[in-house]
Coordinates of C-alpha atoms in Angstrom, one line a residue:
M1 CA 7.4 11.8 -14.1
A2 CA 8.9 12.0 -17.5
A3 CA 11.1 9.1 -18.3
S4 CA 13.9 11.5 -19.5
S5 CA 14.0 13.1 -16.0
R6 CA 14.6 9.7 -14.2
V7 CA 18.1 8.8 -13.2
E8 CA 18.1 4.9 -14.3
D9 CA 21.3 3.8 -12.7
E10 CA 20.4 4.9 -9.1
A11 CA 17.9 3.6 -7.1
F12 CA 16.0 3.4 -3.7
V13 CA 15.9 -0.2 -2.8
T14 CA 13.6 -2.0 -0.1
L15 CA 12.5 -5.4 0.9
A16 CA 9.3 -7.4 1.4
T17 CA 9.4 -10.8 2.6
N18 CA 5.6 -11.2 2.9
D19 CA 2.3 -9.5 1.9
T20 CA 2.0 -7.8 5.3
Y21 CA 5.5 -6.1 5.0
S22 CA 4.6 -5.6 1.2
L23 CA 2.1 -2.9 2.5
G24 CA 5.0 -1.0 4.3
A25 CA 6.8 -1.2 1.0
L26 CA 4.1 0.3 -1.0
V27 CA 3.5 3.0 1.4
L28 CA 7.4 3.8 1.3
G29 CA 7.4 3.8 -2.5
H30 CA 4.4 6.2 -2.7
S31 CA 6.3 8.4 -0.1
L32 CA 9.3 8.6 -2.3
R33 CA 7.0 9.4 -5.5
R34 CA 5.1 12.0 -3.5
A35 CA 8.4 13.8 -2.7
N36 CA 9.2 13.9 -6.4
T37 CA 12.3 11.8 -6.3
T38 CA 14.2 11.5 -9.7
R39 CA 15.5 7.9 -8.6
S40 CA 14.4 4.5 -9.8
L41 CA 12.5 2.4 -7.1
A42 CA 13.4 -1.2 -6.6
V43 CA 11.9 -3.8 -4.5
M44 CA 13.3 -7.2 -3.4
I45 CA 10.7 -9.8 -2.8
T46 CA 10.8 -13.4 -1.6
A47 CA 8.5 -16.4 -2.2
G48 CA 6.2 -15.3 0.7
V49 CA 4.7 -12.3 -1.4
S50 CA 1.6 -13.4 -3.2
Q51 CA 1.1 -13.0 -6.9
G52 CA -1.7 -10.4 -6.2
M53 CA 0.7 -8.3 -4.2
R54 CA 3.4 -8.5 -6.7
H55 CA 1.1 -6.9 -9.1
Q56 CA 0.5 -4.0 -6.7
L57 CA 4.2 -3.6 -6.1
S58 CA 4.8 -3.5 -9.9
E59 CA 2.3 -0.4 -10.1
V60 CA 4.8 1.6 -7.9
F61 CA 8.4 0.1 -8.3
D62 CA 10.4 0.2 -11.4
V63 CA 12.1 -3.0 -10.6
I64 CA 10.9 -6.3 -8.8
S65 CA 13.8 -8.7 -7.8
V66 CA 12.8 -12.0 -6.5
V67 CA 15.5 -13.2 -4.0
D68 CA 16.1 -16.0 -1.7
V69 CA 15.7 -15.9 2.1
L70 CA 18.9 -15.9 3.9
D71 CA 18.6 -16.7 7.6
S72 CA 21.4 -16.2 10.1
K73 CA 20.4 -19.2 12.1
D74 CA 21.7 -17.4 15.1
A75 CA 18.8 -18.3 17.6
A76 CA 21.0 -17.3 20.7
N77 CA 21.8 -13.7 19.6
L78 CA 18.2 -13.2 18.3
D79 CA 16.8 -14.2 21.6
L80 CA 18.5 -11.2 23.0
L81 CA 16.4 -9.2 21.0
T82 CA 13.4 -11.2 21.6
R83 CA 13.0 -10.8 17.8
P84 CA 13.5 -14.2 16.3
D85 CA 11.7 -12.9 13.0
L86 CA 14.8 -10.6 12.5
G87 CA 16.9 -13.6 11.1
V88 CA 15.4 -13.2 7.7
T89 CA 16.8 -9.7 7.6
F90 CA 19.9 -11.3 6.3
T91 CA 18.1 -11.4 3.0
K92 CA 18.8 -7.6 2.9
L93 CA 22.3 -8.5 1.6
N94 CA 21.0 -9.3 -1.6
C95 CA 20.8 -5.6 -2.5
W96 CA 24.2 -5.6 -3.3
R97 CA 23.4 -8.0 -6.2
L98 CA 21.5 -5.3 -7.9
T99 CA 24.3 -4.2 -10.2
Q100 CA 22.3 -2.6 -12.8
F101 CA 22.5 0.2 -10.6
K102 CA 25.8 2.2 -9.9
K103 CA 24.7 3.5 -6.5
A104 CA 21.5 2.9 -4.2
V105 CA 20.0 3.8 -1.0
F106 CA 18.5 1.0 1.0
M107 CA 15.4 1.7 3.2
D108 CA 13.6 -0.8 5.2
A109 CA 9.9 -1.3 4.5
D110 CA 8.9 0.1 7.8
T111 CA 10.4 3.7 6.8
L112 CA 8.6 6.8 5.4
A113 CA 10.0 9.4 3.4
M114 CA 8.9 12.9 4.8
Q115 CA 10.8 14.9 2.1
N116 CA 12.8 14.6 -1.1
I117 CA 16.1 12.9 -0.1
D118 CA 17.7 12.3 -3.5
E119 CA 20.9 14.2 -2.2
L120 CA 21.7 10.8 -0.3
F121 CA 23.0 9.8 -3.7
E122 CA 26.0 12.3 -3.3
R123 CA 27.2 9.9 -0.3
E124 CA 29.6 7.1 -0.7
E125 CA 29.3 3.5 0.8
L126 CA 28.5 2.8 3.5
S127 CA 26.8 5.9 4.7
A128 CA 24.1 5.5 7.4
A129 CA 22.8 7.5 10.5
P130 CA 23.7 6.6 13.9
D131 CA 21.6 4.3 15.9
A132 CA 19.6 5.7 18.5
G133 CA 20.4 3.1 21.1
W134 CA 24.0 2.7 20.4
P135 CA 25.3 5.8 18.5
D136 CA 28.9 4.4 17.9
C137 CA 27.0 1.9 15.5
F138 CA 24.7 2.9 12.4
N139 CA 21.2 1.9 12.0
S140 CA 21.0 -0.4 8.9
G141 CA 17.4 0.8 8.3
V142 CA 18.6 3.4 5.8
F143 CA 22.0 3.3 4.3
V144 CA 23.9 4.3 1.0
F145 CA 25.8 1.6 -0.9
K146 CA 27.3 0.4 -4.0
P147 CA 25.9 -2.5 -5.6
S148 CA 28.8 -5.1 -6.2
E149 CA 28.7 -8.9 -6.6
A150 CA 32.2 -9.1 -5.0
T151 CA 31.0 -7.1 -2.0
Y152 CA 27.9 -9.5 -1.6
Q153 CA 30.3 -12.6 -1.7
S154 CA 32.6 -11.0 0.8
L155 CA 29.7 -10.2 3.0
L156 CA 28.5 -13.9 3.0
K157 CA 31.9 -15.1 3.8
F158 CA 32.3 -12.5 6.7
A159 CA 28.8 -13.6 7.9
I160 CA 30.0 -17.3 8.0
S161 CA 33.3 -16.3 9.8
H162 CA 32.2 -13.7 12.1
G163 CA 28.4 -13.9 12.5
S164 CA 26.5 -11.0 13.8
F165 CA 26.5 -9.6 17.4
D166 CA 22.6 -9.2 17.2
G167 CA 21.7 -12.1 14.9
G168 CA 20.4 -9.6 12.4
D169 CA 21.7 -7.6 9.5
Q170 CA 22.7 -4.5 11.6
G171 CA 25.1 -6.4 13.6
L172 CA 26.7 -8.0 10.6
L173 CA 27.1 -4.8 8.6
N174 CA 28.4 -2.9 11.5
L175 CA 31.0 -5.6 11.9
Y176 CA 31.9 -5.6 8.3
F177 CA 31.9 -1.8 7.8
N178 CA 33.7 -1.3 11.2
D179 CA 35.5 1.9 10.6
W180 CA 32.0 3.7 10.2
S181 CA 32.3 5.5 13.3
S182 CA 35.9 6.5 13.2
K183 CA 37.2 7.0 9.7
D184 CA 35.1 9.4 7.5
I185 CA 32.6 11.8 9.0
K186 CA 31.2 12.3 5.8
R187 CA 29.6 8.7 6.0
H188 CA 27.5 9.8 9.0
L189 CA 24.1 10.8 7.9
P190 CA 22.5 13.2 10.2
F191 CA 19.9 11.6 12.5
L192 CA 17.2 13.5 10.5
Y193 CA 17.7 10.7 7.8
N194 CA 16.4 8.0 10.1
V195 CA 14.5 9.3 13.0
V196 CA 13.1 6.7 15.5
S197 CA 9.4 7.4 15.5
Q198 CA 9.3 6.9 19.3
A199 CA 12.3 9.0 20.1
F200 CA 10.2 12.2 20.5
Y201 CA 9.2 11.1 24.1
S202 CA 12.8 11.0 25.1
Y203 CA 14.0 13.8 22.9
L204 CA 11.0 16.2 23.0
P205 CA 13.0 19.5 23.1
A206 CA 15.1 18.5 20.1
F207 CA 12.0 17.4 18.2
K208 CA 10.5 20.6 18.9
Q209 CA 13.6 22.5 17.4
F210 CA 14.4 20.1 14.4
G211 CA 11.1 18.1 13.8
S212 CA 10.2 20.3 10.8
E213 CA 13.5 19.1 9.1
V214 CA 12.8 15.3 9.6
K215 CA 13.6 13.5 6.2
V216 CA 12.8 9.9 7.1
V217 CA 11.1 8.4 9.9
H218 CA 11.5 4.8 10.9
F219 CA 8.8 2.8 12.8
I220 CA 11.2 0.4 14.6
G221 CA 10.1 -2.3 16.9
A222 CA 7.6 -5.1 16.7
V223 CA 4.4 -2.9 16.3
K224 CA 4.2 -1.5 13.0
P225 CA 1.8 1.2 11.4
W226 CA -0.5 -1.8 10.0
H227 CA -1.0 -3.1 13.5
H228 CA -3.0 0.0 14.5
G229 CA -6.8 0.7 14.1
Y230 CA -8.2 3.2 11.7
N231 CA -11.4 5.2 11.9
T232 CA -12.7 5.3 8.5
A233 CA -15.2 8.3 9.1
T234 CA -12.8 10.6 11.1
G235 CA -9.7 9.5 9.3
Q236 CA -8.0 9.2 12.7
V237 CA -5.6 6.4 13.7
E238 CA -6.6 4.5 16.9
E239 CA -3.3 3.2 18.6
T240 CA -3.2 -0.6 19.1
G241 CA -0.5 -2.6 20.6
G242 CA 1.6 0.0 22.6
G243 CA 3.9 1.0 19.8
G244 CA 4.6 4.5 21.3
H245 CA 4.9 5.9 17.8
D246 CA 4.3 9.4 17.3
Q247 CA 0.7 10.2 16.3
R248 CA 1.6 12.7 13.6
F249 CA 3.8 10.2 11.6
L250 CA 1.3 7.2 12.0
Q251 CA -1.5 9.7 10.7
L252 CA 0.8 10.4 7.7
W253 CA 1.5 6.6 6.9
W254 CA -2.1 6.0 7.2
S255 CA -3.1 8.8 4.8
I256 CA -0.8 7.7 2.2
F257 CA -2.0 4.1 2.6
M258 CA -5.6 5.1 2.4
E259 CA -5.2 7.4 -0.5
R260 CA -2.9 5.4 -2.7
V261 CA -2.7 1.8 -1.6
Q262 CA -6.0 0.7 0.1
S263 CA -8.4 0.9 -2.8
H264 CA -6.2 -1.4 -4.8
L265 CA -6.5 -4.2 -2.2
A266 CA -10.1 -4.7 -2.7
P267 CA -11.5 -8.4 -3.0
S268 CA -11.1 -9.6 -6.5
V269 CA -13.7 -11.1 -8.9
A270 CA -13.2 -14.7 -10.4
G271 CA -14.9 -14.8 -13.6
E272 CA -18.6 -13.7 -13.2
R273 CA -18.5 -14.9 -9.6
Q274 CA -17.6 -12.4 -6.8
V275 CA -15.2 -14.1 -4.4
T276 CA -16.7 -14.5 -0.8
H277 CA -13.4 -13.7 1.0
P278 CA -10.8 -11.2 0.4
T279 CA -7.8 -12.1 -1.9
Y280 CA -5.4 -11.3 1.0
M281 CA -5.5 -13.1 4.3
G282 CA -5.1 -11.7 7.9
I283 CA -4.1 -8.2 8.6
V284 CA -3.8 -7.6 4.8
G285 CA -7.4 -9.0 4.1
E286 CA -8.8 -7.0 7.1
L287 CA -7.3 -3.7 5.4
A288 CA -8.5 -4.7 2.0
S289 CA -12.0 -4.8 3.2
L290 CA -12.0 -1.2 4.7
K291 CA -14.7 1.1 3.3
I292 CA -14.9 4.9 4.1
S293 CA -18.1 5.5 5.8
P294 CA -19.1 9.3 6.2
P295 CA -20.5 10.1 9.7
A296 CA -23.8 11.1 8.1
S297 CA -24.5 7.8 6.5
G298 CA -25.2 6.1 9.7
G299 CA -22.9 3.4 8.8
S300 CA -20.0 1.8 11.0
D301 CA -17.3 4.6 11.1
S302 CA -14.5 2.5 12.6
Y303 CA -13.2 -1.2 13.1
S304 CA -15.6 -2.8 15.3
K305 CA -14.4 -3.9 18.8
E306 CA -14.1 -7.5 17.3
Q307 CA -12.0 -6.6 14.4
L308 CA -9.6 -4.7 16.6
E309 CA -9.4 -7.6 19.0
D310 CA -8.7 -9.9 16.0
R311 CA -5.9 -7.7 14.8
Q312 CA -4.4 -7.7 18.1
R313 CA -4.8 -11.6 18.4
Q314 CA -3.1 -11.9 15.1
F315 CA -0.3 -9.5 16.2
E316 CA 0.2 -11.6 19.5
W317 CA 0.3 -14.8 17.2
E318 CA 3.1 -13.2 15.1
Q319 CA 5.2 -12.6 18.3
G320 CA 4.6 -16.1 19.6
R321 CA 2.2 -15.2 22.3
I322 CA -0.6 -17.7 21.9
D323 CA -3.5 -17.9 24.4
Y324 CA -3.8 -21.8 24.4
L325 CA -6.0 -21.8 27.2
G326 CA -8.4 -19.1 26.2
I327 CA -9.5 -17.8 22.9
D328 CA -6.7 -19.8 21.0
A329 CA -8.0 -23.1 22.6
F330 CA -7.9 -25.9 20.1
A331 CA -11.8 -26.2 20.4
H332 CA -12.2 -22.7 19.1
I333 CA -9.8 -23.2 16.0
Q334 CA -11.5 -26.4 15.3
S335 CA -14.9 -24.6 15.3
K336 CA -13.5 -22.0 13.0
L337 CA -12.2 -24.6 10.7
D338 CA -15.7 -26.2 10.7
E339 CA -17.2 -22.9 10.0
T340 CA -15.0 -22.2 7.0
I341 CA -15.5 -25.6 5.4
K342 CA -19.2 -25.4 5.8
K343 CA -19.3 -21.8 3.9
G344 CA -17.2 -23.6 1.4
Y345 CA -14.5 -21.1 1.1
W346 CA -12.2 -23.9 0.5
R347 CA -13.4 -24.4 -3.1
D348 CA -11.9 -21.1 -4.3
F349 CA -8.2 -22.9 -3.5
V350 CA -8.9 -25.8 -5.5

C-alpha cells in the first residue's frame, strides 16, 4: 500500500503477551492487510514475546509498543470462568496510552477480519458488539476507542475501586462504560463485527441468512486455531481439543497462517552452523517445522499421531490439567531432560 493512502493517525490495535498469541496477532494483521485496510496496524507486546517473534511482528505491524503486564489478581472471579489466564488481559488497558492515534479499534489476537472494516472508525468510543452470552453487555474482543492518558488513569483507578465482575477486562470495561446498553444505539456494533465462531451450531438459521456478511470472527474459549492439527498435503484442518469452531473459519485462519506466516518461522542458522532445534519452542516450534508434502511425494502428509498427542498434552498443561501419574510423571520428565542434555541442545542457550 502506498504511504500516501495510509491514514496514519488511526489504527487497528491488538495485544500479544507471548509467542503463541503472537501467531494469532500475525494472522489477524495479515487478514486486515488482505482486506485492504487504509489504517495503521499496532501491536502491544510484553516481555514474554521473544526477539525472533518481535522481528516477525515488525514485518506486519507499523507500530510495536512494549507494555507492562497488568494482572487483576482477582482469583475468585477468574475461577468462575475456569480461566485464570484471563487475568493478564487487564494489560489490554494499555491501548488507551497509544495517544499517537486519534482513534483506534482494538481486536483480540484470536479474531480474524473477513472483510474490510475501516468503517468502524466512523464510530465513537466505546462502540462494541453485544456479547453472545449476555447481550446487555458488550464483548471486549472488538471495540472502538479514543486513546487518552486521562482515560487510562481513570480506568486504573476504577479497577482498583470497583474491580471486575468476571476478573478480566470485559467485566471491568462493561462496569466503566456502564451506559453502553442504554445511552446511544450508535455505539452498538452489529453482531457481524464480532461473531462467535461457535455460534453457528446454536444460530444455524441466522448464519445461513447472514453468514456471507460476517465482518469479524472471534475464536473465543480456551481452544484456539493454533491448537488444531493441519494436514500439509491436503491443506485441511484436523480439529483437536473439542473447540467447536466452525470448520470454514478455522480453514481460513490456517490458510492465511500457512501462506503468510509459517514460512517465516523456520529454524534459524547461527553463523555457519545449523541450529538443531527450532528457534521457537512448544506449539510455535512445531508449527515452524511444518513442511508442505505433496501426496505424490510419498512423504508424511500430516502431523504424526505422536505430534498431535504432544500438542494436546501441551494444551492440557496450559489449562493446568497435568497427568502426574501417567505420561507427565516425574520419571518421564527426567528422561526427557537427560535426553536433551545428552544431545547438547543446552549449548545453544549459553
